[in-house]
Tab-separated table of C-alpha atoms in Angstrom:
chain	number	residue	atom	x	y	z
A	1	MET	CA	-23.180	-5.524	-10.946
A	2	ARG	CA	-24.175	-2.905	-9.199
A	3	PHE	CA	-21.224	-0.601	-8.696
A	4	ALA	CA	-21.221	2.829	-6.223
A	5	ALA	CA	-17.868	4.695	-7.088
A	6	VAL	CA	-16.210	7.183	-4.950
A	7	LEU	CA	-14.073	9.394	-6.303
A	8	ASN	CA	-11.745	11.801	-4.365
A	9	ARG	CA	-11.238	14.989	-6.150
A	10	ASP	CA	-8.271	15.883	-4.200
A	11	GLY	CA	-6.385	12.681	-4.534
A	12	GLY	CA	-3.614	11.771	-6.950
A	13	THR	CA	-3.997	12.109	-10.683
A	14	LEU	CA	-7.623	12.937	-10.187
A	15	ARG	CA	-6.616	16.304	-8.917
A	16	THR	CA	-6.033	17.644	-12.463
A	17	VAL	CA	-8.818	15.273	-14.321
A	18	ASP	CA	-11.934	17.125	-15.447
A	19	MET	CA	-14.304	15.290	-12.687
A	20	GLU	CA	-17.754	15.703	-14.614
A	21	ALA	CA	-16.602	14.535	-18.101
A	22	PHE	CA	-14.407	11.576	-16.164
A	23	SER	CA	-17.972	10.716	-14.661
A	24	GLY	CA	-19.720	10.474	-17.627
A	25	GLN	CA	-16.928	8.492	-19.257
A	26	LEU	CA	-17.000	5.721	-16.220
A	27	ARG	CA	-21.026	5.486	-16.482
A	28	GLN	CA	-20.772	5.033	-20.035
A	29	THR	CA	-18.128	2.368	-19.872
A	30	LEU	CA	-19.783	0.242	-17.101
A	31	GLU	CA	-23.295	0.623	-18.702
A	32	ALA	CA	-22.194	-0.398	-21.927
A	33	ALA	CA	-21.034	-4.080	-20.679
A	34	GLY	CA	-24.368	-4.104	-18.582
A	35	HIS	CA	-23.598	-2.679	-15.378
A	36	SER	CA	-25.046	0.217	-13.410
A	37	VAL	CA	-23.538	3.026	-11.277
A	38	GLU	CA	-24.100	5.424	-8.942
A	39	ILE	CA	-21.061	8.105	-8.815
A	40	ASP	CA	-20.430	10.417	-5.771
A	41	ILE	CA	-17.536	12.819	-6.200
A	42	VAL	CA	-16.139	14.063	-2.603
A	43	ALA	CA	-13.317	15.914	-1.108
A	44	GLY	CA	-10.399	13.777	0.408
A	45	ARG	CA	-11.572	14.925	3.965
A	46	ASP	CA	-14.820	13.398	3.119
A	47	VAL	CA	-13.736	9.890	1.464
A	48	ALA	CA	-14.140	7.825	4.309
A	49	THR	CA	-17.504	8.979	5.362
A	50	ALA	CA	-18.509	8.486	1.513
A	51	LEU	CA	-17.055	5.098	1.584
A	52	ALA	CA	-19.291	3.512	4.368
A	53	LYS	CA	-22.164	5.070	2.963
A	54	ALA	CA	-21.343	3.242	-0.218
A	55	ILE	CA	-20.838	-0.045	1.580
A	56	ALA	CA	-23.941	0.575	3.719
A	57	ARG	CA	-25.921	0.314	0.655
A	58	ARG	CA	-27.619	-3.328	0.110
A	59	ASN	CA	-28.186	-3.132	-3.403
A	60	ILE	CA	-24.329	-2.625	-4.408
A	61	ASP	CA	-21.874	-5.530	-5.426
A	62	VAL	CA	-18.604	-3.427	-6.004
A	63	VAL	CA	-17.068	-0.504	-4.852
A	64	LEU	CA	-15.136	1.728	-6.970
A	65	ALA	CA	-12.585	3.629	-5.019
A	66	GLY	CA	-10.538	6.362	-7.045
A	67	GLY	CA	-8.149	8.404	-5.396
A	68	GLY	CA	-4.539	8.162	-3.845
A	69	ASP	CA	-3.018	5.194	-2.067
A	70	GLY	CA	-4.740	6.488	1.362
A	71	THR	CA	-7.838	6.560	-0.530
A	72	ILE	CA	-7.618	2.643	-1.697
A	73	SER	CA	-6.274	2.028	1.369
A	74	THR	CA	-9.525	3.275	3.683
A	75	ALA	CA	-11.685	1.444	1.273
A	76	ALA	CA	-9.675	-1.815	1.660
A	77	SER	CA	-9.766	-1.706	5.267
A	78	LEU	CA	-13.457	-0.576	5.664
A	79	LEU	CA	-14.029	-3.599	2.850
A	80	MET	CA	-12.061	-6.155	5.151
A	81	ASN	CA	-14.072	-9.783	5.519
A	82	ASN	CA	-17.041	-8.007	3.102
A	83	LYS	CA	-18.935	-9.204	0.789
A	84	LYS	CA	-18.847	-6.351	-1.441
A	85	ALA	CA	-15.771	-6.334	-3.507
A	86	LEU	CA	-13.501	-3.356	-4.291
A	87	ALA	CA	-12.619	-2.373	-7.518
A	88	ILE	CA	-9.466	-0.096	-7.383
A	89	LEU	CA	-9.293	3.268	-9.977
A	90	PRO	CA	-5.147	3.726	-9.743
A	91	ALA	CA	-4.583	7.521	-8.847
A	92	GLY	CA	-1.863	7.260	-6.889
A	93	THR	CA	1.783	7.714	-7.315
A	94	MET	CA	2.816	4.222	-7.175
A	95	ASN	CA	-0.208	2.405	-6.902
A	96	LEU	CA	1.644	-0.779	-6.045
A	97	PHE	CA	-1.307	-3.157	-4.278
A	98	ALA	CA	-2.850	-2.313	-7.589
A	99	ARG	CA	-0.006	-3.446	-9.727
A	100	GLY	CA	-0.033	-6.407	-7.718
A	101	LEU	CA	-3.695	-7.589	-8.722
A	102	GLY	CA	-2.502	-6.859	-12.654
A	103	ILE	CA	-4.677	-3.861	-12.569
A	104	PRO	CA	-4.124	-1.227	-15.835
A	105	GLN	CA	-2.181	1.860	-15.113
A	106	THR	CA	-4.049	4.299	-16.923
A	107	LEU	CA	-7.507	5.757	-15.737
A	108	GLU	CA	-9.250	4.502	-18.973
A	109	ALA	CA	-7.556	1.299	-19.269
A	110	ALA	CA	-8.696	0.700	-15.696
A	111	LEU	CA	-12.063	1.594	-16.554
A	112	GLN	CA	-12.538	-0.836	-18.984
A	113	SER	CA	-11.080	-4.201	-17.547
A	114	PHE	CA	-13.935	-3.535	-14.671
A	115	ALA	CA	-16.388	-3.839	-17.787
A	116	ASP	CA	-15.218	-7.455	-18.096
A	117	GLY	CA	-13.651	-8.035	-14.404
A	118	GLU	CA	-13.718	-10.961	-12.221
A	119	VAL	CA	-13.765	-11.125	-8.481
A	120	ILE	CA	-11.419	-12.758	-6.413
A	121	ALA	CA	-10.428	-13.026	-2.949
A	122	VAL	CA	-6.820	-11.701	-1.884
A	123	ASP	CA	-5.139	-11.243	1.486
A	124	MET	CA	-5.036	-7.924	3.907
A	125	ALA	CA	-2.249	-7.577	6.998
A	126	SER	CA	-2.678	-5.543	10.150
A	127	ALA	CA	-0.785	-3.709	12.677
A	128	ASN	CA	-1.728	-4.026	16.118
A	129	GLY	CA	-5.459	-4.512	14.238
A	130	GLN	CA	-5.156	-1.802	12.015
A	131	PRO	CA	-5.400	-3.381	8.358
A	132	PHE	CA	-3.155	-2.773	5.408
A	133	VAL	CA	-2.868	-3.869	1.990
A	134	HIS	CA	0.640	-3.254	1.121
A	135	GLN	CA	3.272	-2.259	3.934
A	136	PHE	CA	4.304	-1.993	7.340
A	137	SER	CA	7.546	-0.121	7.909
A	138	VAL	CA	9.656	1.640	10.299
A	139	GLY	CA	13.100	3.670	10.295
A	140	MET	CA	14.255	4.725	6.835
A	141	HIS	CA	10.969	5.070	5.047
A	142	ALA	CA	9.328	6.360	8.096
A	143	LYS	CA	11.869	9.296	8.495
A	144	MET	CA	11.919	9.477	4.459
A	145	VAL	CA	7.845	10.192	4.558
A	146	GLN	CA	8.129	12.751	7.646
A	147	LEU	CA	10.998	14.548	5.724
A	148	ARG	CA	8.962	14.727	2.328
A	149	GLU	CA	5.386	15.935	4.175
A	150	LYS	CA	7.846	19.023	4.887
A	151	MET	CA	8.394	19.667	1.041
A	152	ASP	CA	6.013	21.185	-1.494
A	153	PHE	CA	4.841	19.518	-4.638
A	154	GLY	CA	1.588	19.438	-6.680
A	155	SER	CA	1.785	16.481	-8.771
A	156	ARG	CA	2.591	13.247	-9.148
A	157	LEU	CA	5.921	14.054	-10.428
A	158	GLY	CA	6.529	16.680	-8.064
A	159	LYS	CA	6.161	14.005	-5.340
A	160	MET	CA	8.146	11.694	-6.929
A	161	GLN	CA	10.889	14.251	-6.955
A	162	ALA	CA	10.376	14.750	-3.121
A	163	SER	CA	10.567	11.385	-2.388
A	164	VAL	CA	14.235	11.211	-4.168
A	165	ARG	CA	15.351	14.231	-2.173
A	166	ALA	CA	14.117	12.837	1.081
A	167	ALA	CA	15.686	9.647	0.210
A	168	TRP	CA	18.980	11.177	-0.312
A	169	ALA	CA	18.605	12.918	3.047
A	170	ALA	CA	17.492	10.022	5.119
A	171	ILE	CA	20.419	8.221	3.834
A	172	LYS	CA	22.615	10.970	4.446
A	173	ASN	CA	21.210	10.731	8.331
A	174	PRO	CA	19.937	7.346	8.710
A	175	PRO	CA	18.336	6.170	11.914
A	176	ALA	CA	19.178	3.143	13.943
A	177	LEU	CA	16.181	0.841	15.968
A	178	LYS	CA	17.256	-1.337	18.615
A	179	VAL	CA	14.559	-3.940	18.362
A	180	SER	CA	13.121	-7.727	18.791
A	181	LEU	CA	11.499	-9.586	16.227
A	182	SER	CA	9.390	-12.946	17.172
A	183	ILE	CA	8.933	-14.677	13.730
A	184	GLY	CA	7.436	-18.399	14.678
A	185	LYS	CA	9.250	-19.759	17.547
A	186	ALA	CA	12.733	-17.876	16.684
A	187	GLU	CA	13.425	-14.051	18.431
A	188	ILE	CA	15.974	-11.776	16.480
A	189	VAL	CA	17.667	-8.890	18.203
A	190	THR	CA	19.139	-6.411	16.173
A	191	ARG	CA	19.834	-2.999	15.399
A	192	THR	CA	18.700	-1.582	12.291
A	193	THR	CA	18.265	1.199	9.700
A	194	GLY	CA	14.941	-0.205	8.693
A	195	ILE	CA	12.017	-3.031	8.911
A	196	GLY	CA	9.334	-3.274	6.107
A	197	ILE	CA	6.584	-6.366	6.434
A	198	SER	CA	4.833	-6.595	3.551
A	199	ASN	CA	1.181	-8.174	2.826
A	200	ASN	CA	2.534	-11.259	0.735
A	201	LEU	CA	6.278	-11.081	-0.507
A	202	PHE	CA	7.392	-8.744	-2.998
A	203	GLY	CA	8.096	-10.330	-6.440
A	204	GLU	CA	11.238	-10.043	-8.434
A	205	GLY	CA	12.335	-8.098	-11.183
A	206	HIS	CA	10.066	-4.952	-10.614
A	207	LEU	CA	8.729	-2.550	-8.383
A	208	PRO	CA	8.275	-4.028	-4.611
A	209	TYR	CA	4.710	-5.472	-4.841
A	210	ALA	CA	3.405	-9.237	-4.582
A	211	ASP	CA	3.156	-11.039	-7.650
A	212	ASN	CA	0.363	-13.230	-5.417
A	213	PRO	CA	-1.924	-11.260	-3.617
A	214	ALA	CA	-3.178	-14.240	-2.087
A	215	GLY	CA	-0.024	-16.079	-0.703
A	216	GLY	CA	-0.382	-16.175	2.780
A	217	VAL	CA	2.256	-14.799	4.225
A	218	LEU	CA	3.789	-11.458	5.601
A	219	GLY	CA	7.251	-10.706	3.804
A	220	ILE	CA	9.749	-9.431	6.206
A	221	TYR	CA	12.370	-7.012	5.181
A	222	VAL	CA	15.343	-6.451	7.501
A	223	SER	CA	18.280	-3.865	6.544
A	224	ILE	CA	21.780	-4.551	7.858
A	225	ALA	CA	23.159	-1.742	5.937
A	226	ARG	CA	24.749	0.873	7.839
A	227	ARG	CA	26.916	2.683	5.473
A	228	ARG	CA	25.746	5.227	2.665
A	229	HIS	CA	26.428	3.830	-0.140
A	230	HIS	CA	25.036	0.545	1.483
A	231	LEU	CA	21.896	2.127	2.003
A	232	ALA	CA	21.504	3.952	-1.490
A	233	LYS	CA	22.423	0.275	-2.713
A	234	LEU	CA	19.838	-1.049	-1.012
A	235	LEU	CA	17.517	1.223	-2.109
A	236	LEU	CA	18.502	0.833	-5.925
A	237	ASP	CA	17.895	-3.125	-5.220
A	238	MET	CA	14.469	-2.470	-3.795
A	239	LEU	CA	13.432	-0.388	-6.621
A	240	ARG	CA	15.128	-2.684	-9.137
A	241	GLY	CA	13.275	-6.028	-7.786
A	242	ARG	CA	15.980	-7.357	-6.402
A	243	LEU	CA	15.727	-7.401	-2.778
A	244	ARG	CA	16.532	-10.872	-2.289
A	245	GLN	CA	19.348	-11.050	-4.188
A	246	SER	CA	20.698	-7.821	-1.897
A	247	ALA	CA	23.713	-8.388	0.617
A	248	HIS	CA	21.754	-5.559	2.521
A	249	VAL	CA	18.864	-7.103	3.839
A	250	GLU	CA	17.518	-10.014	5.547
A	251	VAL	CA	14.502	-11.229	4.032
A	252	HIS	CA	12.192	-13.889	6.122
A	253	GLN	CA	8.453	-14.969	5.677
A	254	ALA	CA	5.532	-15.768	8.413
A	255	ARG	CA	1.978	-15.573	9.145
A	256	LYS	CA	2.414	-13.357	11.938
A	257	VAL	CA	5.619	-11.638	13.562
A	258	VAL	CA	5.436	-9.482	16.649
A	259	LEU	CA	8.110	-6.888	16.504
A	260	LYS	CA	9.272	-5.135	19.877
A	261	VAL	CA	10.938	-1.767	20.053
A	262	LEU	CA	14.152	-1.887	22.856
A	263	SER	CA	15.780	1.832	21.674
A	264	PRO	CA	15.437	4.259	24.655
A	265	ALA	CA	12.074	5.742	25.441
A	266	ARG	CA	11.107	8.073	22.862
A	267	LYS	CA	8.804	8.942	20.034
A	268	PHE	CA	8.637	6.875	16.884
A	269	SER	CA	6.754	6.701	13.661
A	270	ALA	CA	5.879	3.998	11.340
A	271	VAL	CA	4.413	4.088	7.869
A	272	LEU	CA	1.134	2.006	7.069
A	273	ASP	CA	0.340	1.912	2.762
A	274	GLY	CA	2.249	5.206	2.942
A	275	GLU	CA	0.393	7.129	5.882
A	276	LEU	CA	2.653	8.174	8.883
A	277	ILE	CA	1.283	6.351	12.204
A	278	ARG	CA	2.644	6.362	16.027
A	279	LEU	CA	4.673	3.041	16.296
A	280	GLU	CA	3.571	1.180	19.641
A	281	ARG	CA	6.270	0.019	21.825
A	282	GLU	CA	5.265	-3.683	20.516
A	283	THR	CA	3.202	-4.353	17.391
A	284	THR	CA	1.684	-7.545	16.232
A	285	ILE	CA	1.532	-8.312	12.528
A	286	GLU	CA	-0.527	-10.888	10.948
A	287	ILE	CA	-1.609	-11.814	7.718
A	288	HIS	CA	-5.252	-12.177	7.129
A	289	PRO	CA	-5.885	-15.033	3.863
A	290	GLY	CA	-8.468	-14.081	1.674
A	291	ALA	CA	-9.857	-10.975	3.609
A	292	LEU	CA	-10.713	-8.845	0.834
A	293	LYS	CA	-12.712	-9.191	-2.458
A	294	VAL	CA	-11.432	-7.262	-4.997
A	295	LEU	CA	-12.774	-7.018	-8.763
A	296	VAL	CA	-9.501	-7.659	-11.206
A	297	PRO	CA	-9.161	-7.887	-14.990
A	298	SER	CA	-10.662	-10.860	-16.378
A	299	SER	CA	-6.991	-12.366	-16.956
A	300	GLY	CA	-6.469	-12.087	-13.394
A	301	VAL	CA	-3.790	-12.716	-10.822
A	302	ASN	CA	-2.809	-16.208	-9.653
A	303	ALA	CA	-4.992	-15.916	-6.563
A	304	LYS	CA	-8.323	-18.192	-5.425
A	305	ALA	CA	-11.296	-17.238	-7.164
A	306	ALA	CA	-13.731	-15.754	-4.984
């Protein structure tokens, strides 16, 4: 296969890597397996442009994106409904989408898995037309991200520690949203501290990512927790992969959901694949089955081959 690699030197763990040496390792690994590769090392601000150029090349089969969650989400959005496949080099904090695809979590092992990988088709989702690969969320998660962005951290461990501090601060003073959710023919009107809508249902017994990235449904998680200890328990349940057993969340699934904010007029934020965006008064979230081709280890995941 013919690869075009775009490496964000400012993204995730790549910030601490000798990029020239790593590029040599990337080239050697792929070429030893009979592939060819063009490598572009760019600053974070230039990632989207570099990815678009790589995708536009006619002689490319796979675009390899290396960086944090923002880099991977951007690459997936640009490759949605494209014949070219995405290879994910997981350099983010949690790498949840990559985990769902079965991609090894070290850079070296991920590279080796691409050498004899296979291309499959998986789902994407969108919120008012804006694509995402992992989750759209409002309420607690958005507040946590807002608080974390005000903190200083210079490493993956520092970001994780900042996330814990931000989560505790959000739990101590949780947001409350009055919303309506239209799921199929049903409409739910509720006051909630948070809603997460995922690209396929989260699996059980592990961090929140989909076991089947080609399942064809949205996972809809509505927090009914109010008190601090209930919110803390819900967060722990999520991290331990026990959301479906939690007494503090309602779980639904659908191919499409419409979220309306009924709280008094004010500005709200949402989180889309880890990035803060402005929350519109009405948001339509939809699943797009098979909209993204990805390169995964040959052992693969339980998804339909492309």
